Backbone as JSON, one array per atom type, in Angstrom:
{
  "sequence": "XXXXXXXXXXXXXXXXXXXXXXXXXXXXXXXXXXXXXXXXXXXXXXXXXXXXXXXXXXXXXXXXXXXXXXXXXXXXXXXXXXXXXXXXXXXXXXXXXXXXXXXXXXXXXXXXXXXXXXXXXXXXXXXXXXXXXXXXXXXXXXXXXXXXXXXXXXXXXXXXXXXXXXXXXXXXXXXXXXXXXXXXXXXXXXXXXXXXXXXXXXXXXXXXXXXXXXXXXXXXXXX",
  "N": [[-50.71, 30.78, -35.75], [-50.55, 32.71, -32.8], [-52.76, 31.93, -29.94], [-54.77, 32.82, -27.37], [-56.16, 33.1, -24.03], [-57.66, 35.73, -22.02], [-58.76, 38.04, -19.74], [-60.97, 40.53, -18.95], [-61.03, 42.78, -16.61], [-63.24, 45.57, -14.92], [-62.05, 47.96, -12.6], [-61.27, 49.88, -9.42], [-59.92, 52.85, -8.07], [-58.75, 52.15, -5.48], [-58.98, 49.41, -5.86], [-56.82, 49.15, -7.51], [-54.87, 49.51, -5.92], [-54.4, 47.9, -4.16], [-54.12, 45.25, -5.79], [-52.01, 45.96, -7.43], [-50.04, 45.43, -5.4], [-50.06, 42.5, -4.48], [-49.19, 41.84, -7.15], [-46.74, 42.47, -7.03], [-45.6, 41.28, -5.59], [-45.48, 38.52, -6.53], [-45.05, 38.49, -9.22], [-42.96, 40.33, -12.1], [-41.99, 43.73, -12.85], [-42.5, 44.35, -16.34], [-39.69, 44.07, -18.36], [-39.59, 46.73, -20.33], [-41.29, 48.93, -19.79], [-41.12, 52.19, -18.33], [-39.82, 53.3, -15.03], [-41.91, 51.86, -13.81], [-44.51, 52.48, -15.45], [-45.93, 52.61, -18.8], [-46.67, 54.92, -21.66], [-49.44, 54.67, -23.73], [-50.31, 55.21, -27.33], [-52.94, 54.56, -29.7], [-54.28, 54.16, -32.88], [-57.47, 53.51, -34.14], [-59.09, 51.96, -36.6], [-62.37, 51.97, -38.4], [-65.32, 51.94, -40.4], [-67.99, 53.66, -42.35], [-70.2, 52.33, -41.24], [-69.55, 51.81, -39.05], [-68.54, 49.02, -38.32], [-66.27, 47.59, -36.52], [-66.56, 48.43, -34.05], [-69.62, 47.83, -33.78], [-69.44, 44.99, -33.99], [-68.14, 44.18, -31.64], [-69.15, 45.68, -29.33], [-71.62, 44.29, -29.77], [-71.03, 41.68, -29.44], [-70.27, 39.82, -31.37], [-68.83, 37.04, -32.15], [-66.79, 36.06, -34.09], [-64.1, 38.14, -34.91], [-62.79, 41.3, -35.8], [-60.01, 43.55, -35.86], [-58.51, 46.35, -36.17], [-55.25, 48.81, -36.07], [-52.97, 51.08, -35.54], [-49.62, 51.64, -33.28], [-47.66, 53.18, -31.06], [-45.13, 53.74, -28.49], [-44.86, 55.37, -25.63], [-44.68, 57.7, -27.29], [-42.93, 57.62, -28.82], [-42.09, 57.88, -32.14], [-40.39, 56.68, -33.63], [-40.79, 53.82, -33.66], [-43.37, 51.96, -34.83], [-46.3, 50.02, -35.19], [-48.41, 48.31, -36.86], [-51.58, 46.95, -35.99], [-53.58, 43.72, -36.26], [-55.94, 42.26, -34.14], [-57.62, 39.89, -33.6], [-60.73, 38.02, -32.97], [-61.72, 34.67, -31.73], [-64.49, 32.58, -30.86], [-63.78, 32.98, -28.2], [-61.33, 33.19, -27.96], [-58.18, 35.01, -27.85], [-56.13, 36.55, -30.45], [-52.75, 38.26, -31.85], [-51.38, 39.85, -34.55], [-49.09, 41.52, -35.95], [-46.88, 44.13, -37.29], [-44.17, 45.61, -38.69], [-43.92, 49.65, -39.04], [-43.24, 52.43, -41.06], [-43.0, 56.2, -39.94], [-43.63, 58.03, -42.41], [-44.79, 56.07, -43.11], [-46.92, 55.71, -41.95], [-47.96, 58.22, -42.28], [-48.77, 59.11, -44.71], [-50.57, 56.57, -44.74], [-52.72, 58.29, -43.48], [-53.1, 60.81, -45.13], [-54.74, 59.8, -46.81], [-53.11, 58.58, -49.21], [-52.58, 55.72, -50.61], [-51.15, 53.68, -52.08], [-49.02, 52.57, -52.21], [-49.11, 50.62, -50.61], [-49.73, 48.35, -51.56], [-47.93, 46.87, -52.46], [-45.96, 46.81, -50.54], [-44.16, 44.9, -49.33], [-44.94, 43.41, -47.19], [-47.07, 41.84, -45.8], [-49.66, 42.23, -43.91], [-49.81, 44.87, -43.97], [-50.42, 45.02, -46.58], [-52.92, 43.83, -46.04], [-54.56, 45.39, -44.53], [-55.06, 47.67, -46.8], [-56.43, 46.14, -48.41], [-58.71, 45.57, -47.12], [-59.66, 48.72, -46.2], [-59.98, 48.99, -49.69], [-62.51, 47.54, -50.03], [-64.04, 47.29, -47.66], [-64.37, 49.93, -47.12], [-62.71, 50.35, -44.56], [-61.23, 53.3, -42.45], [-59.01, 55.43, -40.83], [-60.08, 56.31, -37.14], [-60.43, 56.53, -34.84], [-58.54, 57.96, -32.23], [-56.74, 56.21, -29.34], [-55.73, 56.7, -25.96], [-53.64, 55.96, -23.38], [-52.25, 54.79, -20.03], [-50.01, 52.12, -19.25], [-49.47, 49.64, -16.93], [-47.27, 47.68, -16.28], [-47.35, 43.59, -15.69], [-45.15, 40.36, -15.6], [-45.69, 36.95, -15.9], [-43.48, 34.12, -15.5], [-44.51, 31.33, -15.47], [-46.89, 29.53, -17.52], [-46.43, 31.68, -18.87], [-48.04, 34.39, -18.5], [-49.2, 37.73, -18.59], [-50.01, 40.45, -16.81], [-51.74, 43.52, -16.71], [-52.34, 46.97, -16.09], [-54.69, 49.08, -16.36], [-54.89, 52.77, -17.18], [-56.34, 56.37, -17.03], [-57.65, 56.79, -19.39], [-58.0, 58.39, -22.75], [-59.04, 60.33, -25.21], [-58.31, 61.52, -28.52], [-58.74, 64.63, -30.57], [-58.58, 64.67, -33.17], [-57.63, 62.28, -36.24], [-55.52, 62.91, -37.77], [-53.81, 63.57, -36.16], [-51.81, 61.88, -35.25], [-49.44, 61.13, -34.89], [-47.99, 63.44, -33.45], [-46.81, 64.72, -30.82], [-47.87, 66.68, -29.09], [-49.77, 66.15, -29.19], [-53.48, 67.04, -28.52], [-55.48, 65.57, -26.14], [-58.98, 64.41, -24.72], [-61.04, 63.03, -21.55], [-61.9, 60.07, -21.8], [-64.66, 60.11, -21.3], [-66.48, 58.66, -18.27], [-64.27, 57.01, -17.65], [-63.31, 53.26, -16.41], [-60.39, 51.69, -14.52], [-57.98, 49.59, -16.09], [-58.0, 45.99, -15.17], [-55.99, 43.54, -16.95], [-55.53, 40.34, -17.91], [-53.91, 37.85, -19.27], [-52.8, 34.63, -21.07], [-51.37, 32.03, -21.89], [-52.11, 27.93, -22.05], [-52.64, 27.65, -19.35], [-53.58, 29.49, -16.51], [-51.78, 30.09, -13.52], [-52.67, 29.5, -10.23], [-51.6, 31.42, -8.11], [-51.42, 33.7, -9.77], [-54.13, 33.9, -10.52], [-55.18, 34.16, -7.47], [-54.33, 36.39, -7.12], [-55.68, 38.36, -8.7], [-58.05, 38.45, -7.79], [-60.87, 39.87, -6.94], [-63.17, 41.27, -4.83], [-66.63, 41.25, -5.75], [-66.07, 42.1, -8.27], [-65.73, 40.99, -11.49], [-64.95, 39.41, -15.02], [-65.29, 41.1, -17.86], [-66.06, 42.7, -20.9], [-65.06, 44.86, -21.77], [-64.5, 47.51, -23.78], [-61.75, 49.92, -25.05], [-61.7, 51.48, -27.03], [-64.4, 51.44, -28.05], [-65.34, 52.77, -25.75], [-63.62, 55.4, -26.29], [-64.81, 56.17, -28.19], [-67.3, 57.65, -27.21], [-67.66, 60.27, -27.97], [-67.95, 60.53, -30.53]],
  "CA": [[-50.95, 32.03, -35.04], [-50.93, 32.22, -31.35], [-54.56, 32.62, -29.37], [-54.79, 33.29, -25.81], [-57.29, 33.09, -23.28], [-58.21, 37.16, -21.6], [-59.52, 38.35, -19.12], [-60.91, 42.51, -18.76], [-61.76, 43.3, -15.37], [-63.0, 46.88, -14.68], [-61.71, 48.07, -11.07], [-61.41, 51.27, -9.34], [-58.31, 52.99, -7.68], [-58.33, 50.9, -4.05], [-58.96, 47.8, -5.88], [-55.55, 49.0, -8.57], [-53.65, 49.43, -5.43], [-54.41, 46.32, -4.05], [-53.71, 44.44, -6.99], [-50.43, 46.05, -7.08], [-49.2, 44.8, -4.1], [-50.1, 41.29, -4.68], [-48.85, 41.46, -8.12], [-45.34, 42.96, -6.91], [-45.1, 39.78, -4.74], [-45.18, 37.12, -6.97], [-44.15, 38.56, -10.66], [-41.6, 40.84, -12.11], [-42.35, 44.25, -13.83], [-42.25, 44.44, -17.78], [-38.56, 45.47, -18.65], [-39.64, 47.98, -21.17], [-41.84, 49.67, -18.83], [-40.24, 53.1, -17.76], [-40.43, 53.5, -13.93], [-43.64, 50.8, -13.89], [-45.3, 52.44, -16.81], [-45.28, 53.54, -20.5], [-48.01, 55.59, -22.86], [-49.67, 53.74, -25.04], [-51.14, 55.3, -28.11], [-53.1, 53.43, -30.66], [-55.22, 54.47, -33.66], [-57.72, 51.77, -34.67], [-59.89, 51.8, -38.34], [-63.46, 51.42, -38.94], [-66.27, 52.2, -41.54], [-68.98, 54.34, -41.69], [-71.12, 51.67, -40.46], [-68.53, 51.24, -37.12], [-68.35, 47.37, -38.18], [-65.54, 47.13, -35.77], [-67.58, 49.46, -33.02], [-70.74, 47.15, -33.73], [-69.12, 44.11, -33.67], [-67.45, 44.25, -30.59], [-71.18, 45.88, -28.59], [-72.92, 43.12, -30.33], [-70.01, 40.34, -28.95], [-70.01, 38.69, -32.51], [-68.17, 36.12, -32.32], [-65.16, 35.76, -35.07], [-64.26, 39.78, -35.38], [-61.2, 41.21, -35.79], [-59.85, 45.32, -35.5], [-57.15, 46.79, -37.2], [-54.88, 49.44, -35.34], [-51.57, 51.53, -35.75], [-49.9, 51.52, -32.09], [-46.85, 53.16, -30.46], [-45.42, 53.97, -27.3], [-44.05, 56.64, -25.01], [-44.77, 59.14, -27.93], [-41.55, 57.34, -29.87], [-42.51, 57.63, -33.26], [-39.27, 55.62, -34.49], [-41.27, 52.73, -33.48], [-44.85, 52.08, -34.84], [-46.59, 49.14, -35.0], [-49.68, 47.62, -37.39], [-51.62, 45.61, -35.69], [-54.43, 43.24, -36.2], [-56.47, 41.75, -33.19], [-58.81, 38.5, -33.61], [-61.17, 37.02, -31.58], [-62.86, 33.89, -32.49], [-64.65, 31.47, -29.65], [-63.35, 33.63, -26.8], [-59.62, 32.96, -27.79], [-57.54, 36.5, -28.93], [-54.58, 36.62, -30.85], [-52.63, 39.41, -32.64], [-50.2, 40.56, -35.7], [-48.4, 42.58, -36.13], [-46.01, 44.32, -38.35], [-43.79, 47.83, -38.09], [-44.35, 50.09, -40.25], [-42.56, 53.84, -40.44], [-43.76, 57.45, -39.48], [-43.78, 57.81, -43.29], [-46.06, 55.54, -44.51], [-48.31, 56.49, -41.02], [-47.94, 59.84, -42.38], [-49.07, 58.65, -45.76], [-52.13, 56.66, -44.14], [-53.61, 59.18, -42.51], [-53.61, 61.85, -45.71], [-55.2, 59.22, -48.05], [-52.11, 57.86, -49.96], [-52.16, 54.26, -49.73], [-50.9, 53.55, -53.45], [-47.95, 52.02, -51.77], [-49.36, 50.14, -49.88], [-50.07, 46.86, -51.77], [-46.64, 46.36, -53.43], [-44.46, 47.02, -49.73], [-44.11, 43.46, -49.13], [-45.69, 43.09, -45.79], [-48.88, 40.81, -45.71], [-50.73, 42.94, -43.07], [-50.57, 46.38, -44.74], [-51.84, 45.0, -47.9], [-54.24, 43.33, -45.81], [-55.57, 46.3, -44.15], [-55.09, 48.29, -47.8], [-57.66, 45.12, -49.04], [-60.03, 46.14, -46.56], [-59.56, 50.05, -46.69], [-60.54, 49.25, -50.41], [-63.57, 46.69, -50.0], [-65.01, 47.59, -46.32], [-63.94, 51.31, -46.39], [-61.89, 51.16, -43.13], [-60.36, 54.83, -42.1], [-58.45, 55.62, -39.25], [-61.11, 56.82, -36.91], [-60.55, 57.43, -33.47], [-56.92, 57.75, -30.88], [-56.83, 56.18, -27.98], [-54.07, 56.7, -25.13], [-53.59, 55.49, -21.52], [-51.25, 54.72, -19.55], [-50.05, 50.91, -18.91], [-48.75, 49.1, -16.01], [-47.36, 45.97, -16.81], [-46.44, 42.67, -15.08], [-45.1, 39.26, -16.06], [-45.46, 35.45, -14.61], [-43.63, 33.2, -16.16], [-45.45, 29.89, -15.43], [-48.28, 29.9, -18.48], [-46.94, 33.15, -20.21], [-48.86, 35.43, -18.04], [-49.05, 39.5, -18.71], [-51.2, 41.56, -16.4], [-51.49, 44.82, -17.09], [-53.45, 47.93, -15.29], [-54.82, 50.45, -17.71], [-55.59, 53.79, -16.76], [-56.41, 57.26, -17.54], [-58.16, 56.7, -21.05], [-57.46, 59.53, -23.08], [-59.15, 60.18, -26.83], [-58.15, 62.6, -29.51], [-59.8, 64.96, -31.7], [-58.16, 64.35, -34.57], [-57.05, 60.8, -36.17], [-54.5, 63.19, -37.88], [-52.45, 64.45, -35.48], [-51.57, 60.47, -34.14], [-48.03, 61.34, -34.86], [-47.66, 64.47, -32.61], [-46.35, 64.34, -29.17], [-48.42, 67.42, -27.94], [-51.66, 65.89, -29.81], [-54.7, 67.57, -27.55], [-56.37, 64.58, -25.87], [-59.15, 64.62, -23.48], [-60.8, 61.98, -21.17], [-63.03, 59.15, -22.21], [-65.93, 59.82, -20.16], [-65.7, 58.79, -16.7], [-63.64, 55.43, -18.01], [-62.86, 52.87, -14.95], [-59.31, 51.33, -14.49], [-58.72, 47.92, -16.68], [-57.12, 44.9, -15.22], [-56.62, 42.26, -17.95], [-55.14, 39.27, -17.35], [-54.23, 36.73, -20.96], [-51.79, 33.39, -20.75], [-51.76, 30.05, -22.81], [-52.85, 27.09, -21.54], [-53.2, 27.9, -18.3], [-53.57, 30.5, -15.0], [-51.17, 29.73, -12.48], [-52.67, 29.64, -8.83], [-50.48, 32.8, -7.67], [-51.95, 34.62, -10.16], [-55.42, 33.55, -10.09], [-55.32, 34.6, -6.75], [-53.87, 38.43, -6.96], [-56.31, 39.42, -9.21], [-59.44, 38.32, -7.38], [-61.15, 40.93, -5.99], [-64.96, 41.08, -4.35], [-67.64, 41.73, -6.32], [-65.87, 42.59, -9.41], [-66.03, 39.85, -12.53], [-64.4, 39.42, -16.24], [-66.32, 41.79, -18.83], [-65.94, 42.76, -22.43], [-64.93, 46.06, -21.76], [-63.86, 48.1, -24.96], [-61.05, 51.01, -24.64], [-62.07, 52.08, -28.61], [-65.83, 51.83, -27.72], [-65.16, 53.99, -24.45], [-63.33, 56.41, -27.05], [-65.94, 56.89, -29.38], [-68.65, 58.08, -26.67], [-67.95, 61.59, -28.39], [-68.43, 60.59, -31.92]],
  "C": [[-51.23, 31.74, -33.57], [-52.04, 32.66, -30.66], [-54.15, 32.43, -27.95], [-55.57, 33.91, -25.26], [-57.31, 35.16, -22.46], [-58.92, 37.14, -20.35], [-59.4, 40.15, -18.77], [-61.62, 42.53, -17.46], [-62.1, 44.91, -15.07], [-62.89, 46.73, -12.65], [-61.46, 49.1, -11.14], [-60.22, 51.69, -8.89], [-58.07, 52.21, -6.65], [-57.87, 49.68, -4.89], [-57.49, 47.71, -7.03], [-54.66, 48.57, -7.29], [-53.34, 48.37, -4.67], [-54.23, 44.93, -4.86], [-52.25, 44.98, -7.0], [-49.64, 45.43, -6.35], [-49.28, 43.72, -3.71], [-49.23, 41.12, -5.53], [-47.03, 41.49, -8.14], [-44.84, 41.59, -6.15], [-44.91, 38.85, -5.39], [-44.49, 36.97, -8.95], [-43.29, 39.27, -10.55], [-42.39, 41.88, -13.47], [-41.71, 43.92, -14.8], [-40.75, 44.86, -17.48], [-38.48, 46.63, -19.05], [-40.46, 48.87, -20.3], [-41.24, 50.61, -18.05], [-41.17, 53.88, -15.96], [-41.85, 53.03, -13.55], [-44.06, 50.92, -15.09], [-44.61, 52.74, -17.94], [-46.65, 53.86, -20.55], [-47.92, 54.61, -23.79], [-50.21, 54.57, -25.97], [-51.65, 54.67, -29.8], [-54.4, 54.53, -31.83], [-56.46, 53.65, -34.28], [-59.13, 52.54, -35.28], [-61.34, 51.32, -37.82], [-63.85, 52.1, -39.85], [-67.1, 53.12, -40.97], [-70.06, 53.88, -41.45], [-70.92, 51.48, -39.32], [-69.04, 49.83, -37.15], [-67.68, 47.3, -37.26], [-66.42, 47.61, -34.43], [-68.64, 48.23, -32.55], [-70.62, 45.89, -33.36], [-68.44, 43.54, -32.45], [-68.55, 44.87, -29.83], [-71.58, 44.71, -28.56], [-71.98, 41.5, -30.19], [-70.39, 39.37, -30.29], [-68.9, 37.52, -32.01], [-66.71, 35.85, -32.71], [-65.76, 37.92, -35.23], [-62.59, 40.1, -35.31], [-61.13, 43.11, -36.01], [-58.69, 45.84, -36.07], [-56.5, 48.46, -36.36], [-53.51, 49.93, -35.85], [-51.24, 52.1, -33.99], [-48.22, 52.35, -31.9], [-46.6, 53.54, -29.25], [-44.84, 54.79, -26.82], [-43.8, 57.7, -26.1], [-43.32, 58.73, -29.0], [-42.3, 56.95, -31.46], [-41.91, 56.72, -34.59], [-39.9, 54.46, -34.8], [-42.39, 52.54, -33.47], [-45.0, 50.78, -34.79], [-48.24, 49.14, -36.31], [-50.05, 46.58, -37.04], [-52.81, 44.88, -36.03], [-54.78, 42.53, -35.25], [-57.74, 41.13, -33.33], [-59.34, 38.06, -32.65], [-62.16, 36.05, -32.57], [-62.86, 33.1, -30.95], [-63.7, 31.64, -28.37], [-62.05, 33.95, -26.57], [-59.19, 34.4, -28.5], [-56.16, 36.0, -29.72], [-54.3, 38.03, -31.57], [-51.71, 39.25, -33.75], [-50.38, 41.9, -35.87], [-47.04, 42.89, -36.86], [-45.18, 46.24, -38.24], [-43.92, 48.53, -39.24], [-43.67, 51.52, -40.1], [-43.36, 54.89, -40.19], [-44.28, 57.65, -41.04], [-44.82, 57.6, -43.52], [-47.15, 55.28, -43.25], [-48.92, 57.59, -41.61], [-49.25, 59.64, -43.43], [-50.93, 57.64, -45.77], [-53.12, 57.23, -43.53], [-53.8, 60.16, -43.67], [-54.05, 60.98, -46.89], [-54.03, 58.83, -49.05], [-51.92, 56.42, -49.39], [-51.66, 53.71, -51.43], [-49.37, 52.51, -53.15], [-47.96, 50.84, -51.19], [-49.38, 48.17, -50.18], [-48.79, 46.33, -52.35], [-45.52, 46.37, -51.95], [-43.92, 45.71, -49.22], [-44.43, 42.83, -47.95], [-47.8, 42.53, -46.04], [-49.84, 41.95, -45.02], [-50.89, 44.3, -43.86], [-50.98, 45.79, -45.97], [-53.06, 44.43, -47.65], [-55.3, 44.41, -45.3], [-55.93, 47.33, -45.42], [-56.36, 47.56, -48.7], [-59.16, 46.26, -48.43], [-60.47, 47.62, -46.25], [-60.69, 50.0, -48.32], [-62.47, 48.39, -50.17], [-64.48, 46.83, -48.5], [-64.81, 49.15, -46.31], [-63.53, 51.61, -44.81], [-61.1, 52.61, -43.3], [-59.5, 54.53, -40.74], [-59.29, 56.36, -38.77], [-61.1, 57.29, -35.33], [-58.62, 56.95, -32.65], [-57.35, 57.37, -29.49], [-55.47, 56.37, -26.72], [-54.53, 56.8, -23.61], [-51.98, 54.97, -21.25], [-51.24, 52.62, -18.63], [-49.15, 50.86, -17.69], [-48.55, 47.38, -15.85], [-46.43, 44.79, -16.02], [-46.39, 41.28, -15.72], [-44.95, 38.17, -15.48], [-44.94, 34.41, -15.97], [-44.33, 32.11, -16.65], [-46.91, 30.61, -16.8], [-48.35, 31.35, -19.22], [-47.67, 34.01, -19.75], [-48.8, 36.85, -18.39], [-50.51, 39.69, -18.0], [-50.9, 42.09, -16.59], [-52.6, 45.51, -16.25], [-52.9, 49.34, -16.21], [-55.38, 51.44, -17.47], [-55.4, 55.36, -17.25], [-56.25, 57.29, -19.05], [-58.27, 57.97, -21.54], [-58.38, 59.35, -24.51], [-58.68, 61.5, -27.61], [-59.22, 62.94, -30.41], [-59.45, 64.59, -32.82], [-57.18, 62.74, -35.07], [-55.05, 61.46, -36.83], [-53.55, 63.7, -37.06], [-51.98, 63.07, -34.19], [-50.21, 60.69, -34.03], [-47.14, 62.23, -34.23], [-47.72, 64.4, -31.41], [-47.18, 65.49, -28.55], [-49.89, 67.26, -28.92], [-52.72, 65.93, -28.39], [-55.91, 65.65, -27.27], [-57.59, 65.19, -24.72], [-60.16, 63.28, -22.86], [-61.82, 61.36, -21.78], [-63.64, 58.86, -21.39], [-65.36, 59.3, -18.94], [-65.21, 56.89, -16.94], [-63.12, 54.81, -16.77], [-61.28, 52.37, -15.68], [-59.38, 49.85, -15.0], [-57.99, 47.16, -16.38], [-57.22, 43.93, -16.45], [-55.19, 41.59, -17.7], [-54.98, 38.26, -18.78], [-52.77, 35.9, -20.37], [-52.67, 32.93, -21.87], [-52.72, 29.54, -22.08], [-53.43, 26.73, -20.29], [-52.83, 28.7, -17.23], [-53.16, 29.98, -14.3], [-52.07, 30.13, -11.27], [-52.43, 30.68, -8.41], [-51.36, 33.94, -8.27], [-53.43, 34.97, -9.83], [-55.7, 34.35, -8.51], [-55.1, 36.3, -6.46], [-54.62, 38.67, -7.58], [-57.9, 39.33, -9.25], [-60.04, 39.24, -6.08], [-62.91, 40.93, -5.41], [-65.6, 41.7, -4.8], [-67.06, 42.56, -8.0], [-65.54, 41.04, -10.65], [-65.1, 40.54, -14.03], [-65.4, 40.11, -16.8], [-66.34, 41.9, -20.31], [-65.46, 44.3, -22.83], [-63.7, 46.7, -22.73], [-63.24, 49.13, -24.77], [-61.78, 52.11, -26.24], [-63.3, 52.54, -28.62], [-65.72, 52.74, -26.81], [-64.79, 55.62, -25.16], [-64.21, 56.89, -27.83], [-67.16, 57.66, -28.89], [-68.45, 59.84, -27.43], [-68.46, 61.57, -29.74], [-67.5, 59.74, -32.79]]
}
């Protein structure tokens, strides 16, 4: 599985647009990225203890989050993902999955779930049965994404955090969002084995530092 080092910076609008204009100098936007950006929206599982919530506050250590993700509102194309952190390193999986058997997770039918031959949904169907994960809160923003070759780089600049009322209506393109509190703008910064120079440099800004800053936690300030 592949792990990779992070970094979440919060920054404000000057310090996006100044990062921009470094970042345009020395990488190359995302391809998939329509006109700079895309929508992201993601759904991501906890309990009614908010293990995932708690664990991620309380910077455990080894934790891990479970999510259904797509983008620009294309529902052709979903995503299941899982996101690990152990000893500072992230990695993810992921697996596609259809509108269907979204549909199908979201009204309590998961009966399907352990026989479809995909590792990850019977893994999150495990823990559905034995942790009671749900789908529990939507999140949606808007990405801006760049790439450096050297070391595998992806920045990204994440803004206008969005949450939904309902986990059911993840599949609807005019699903009622509104904002997540007064949420700042998120640089994050992840590579391999190591930060090129170039980069290192565009996304150092004064008086702002790496954080731990949660988009899911930010979502939940309503409930």
């Amino acid at each position: 599985m592949e792990v990779r080092h992070e970094w979440k910076i919060e920054i404000n609008a000057s310090d996006r647009i100044a990062v921009r204009q470094r970042l345009r100098a020395i990488a190359r936007p995302d391809p998939h990225a329509v006109n700079g950006t895309y929508q992201i929206r993601s759904l991501y599982f906890d309990n009614l203890s908010d293990k995932a919530l708690r664990e991620k506050l309380d910077g455990v250590n080894a934790r891990e989050k479970f999510r259904i993700r797509c983008y620009n509102g294309d529902i052709s194309l979903i995503h299941l993902e899982k996101k690990s952190k152990r000893n500072g390193l992230g990695s993810k999986q992921a697996e596609q999955i259809s509108a269907a058997e979204t549909a199908a997770i979201l009204s309590g039918d998961w009966a399907w779930m352990p026989g479809c031959g995909r590792s990850l949904v019977a893994e999150l169907y495990s823990k559905m049965l034995c942790q009671g994960l749900r789908p529990k809160t939507i999140v949606d923003y808007v990405r801006e994404p760049y790439i450096y070759s050297p070391g595998n780089v992806r920045i990204t600049l994440d803004y206008n955090i969005r949450t939904g009322c309902s986990c059911k209506d993840f599949l609807r393109c005019d699903c009622i969002t509104i904002p997540a509190g007064d949420a700042p703008i998120i640089l994050e910064v992840k590579w391999d084995e190591f930060l090129p120079e170039p980069v290192r440099a565009a996304v150092q800004l004064c008086g702002r530092h790496a954080g731990a800053f949660s988009k899911y936690a930010a979502c939940r300030i309503y409930g």
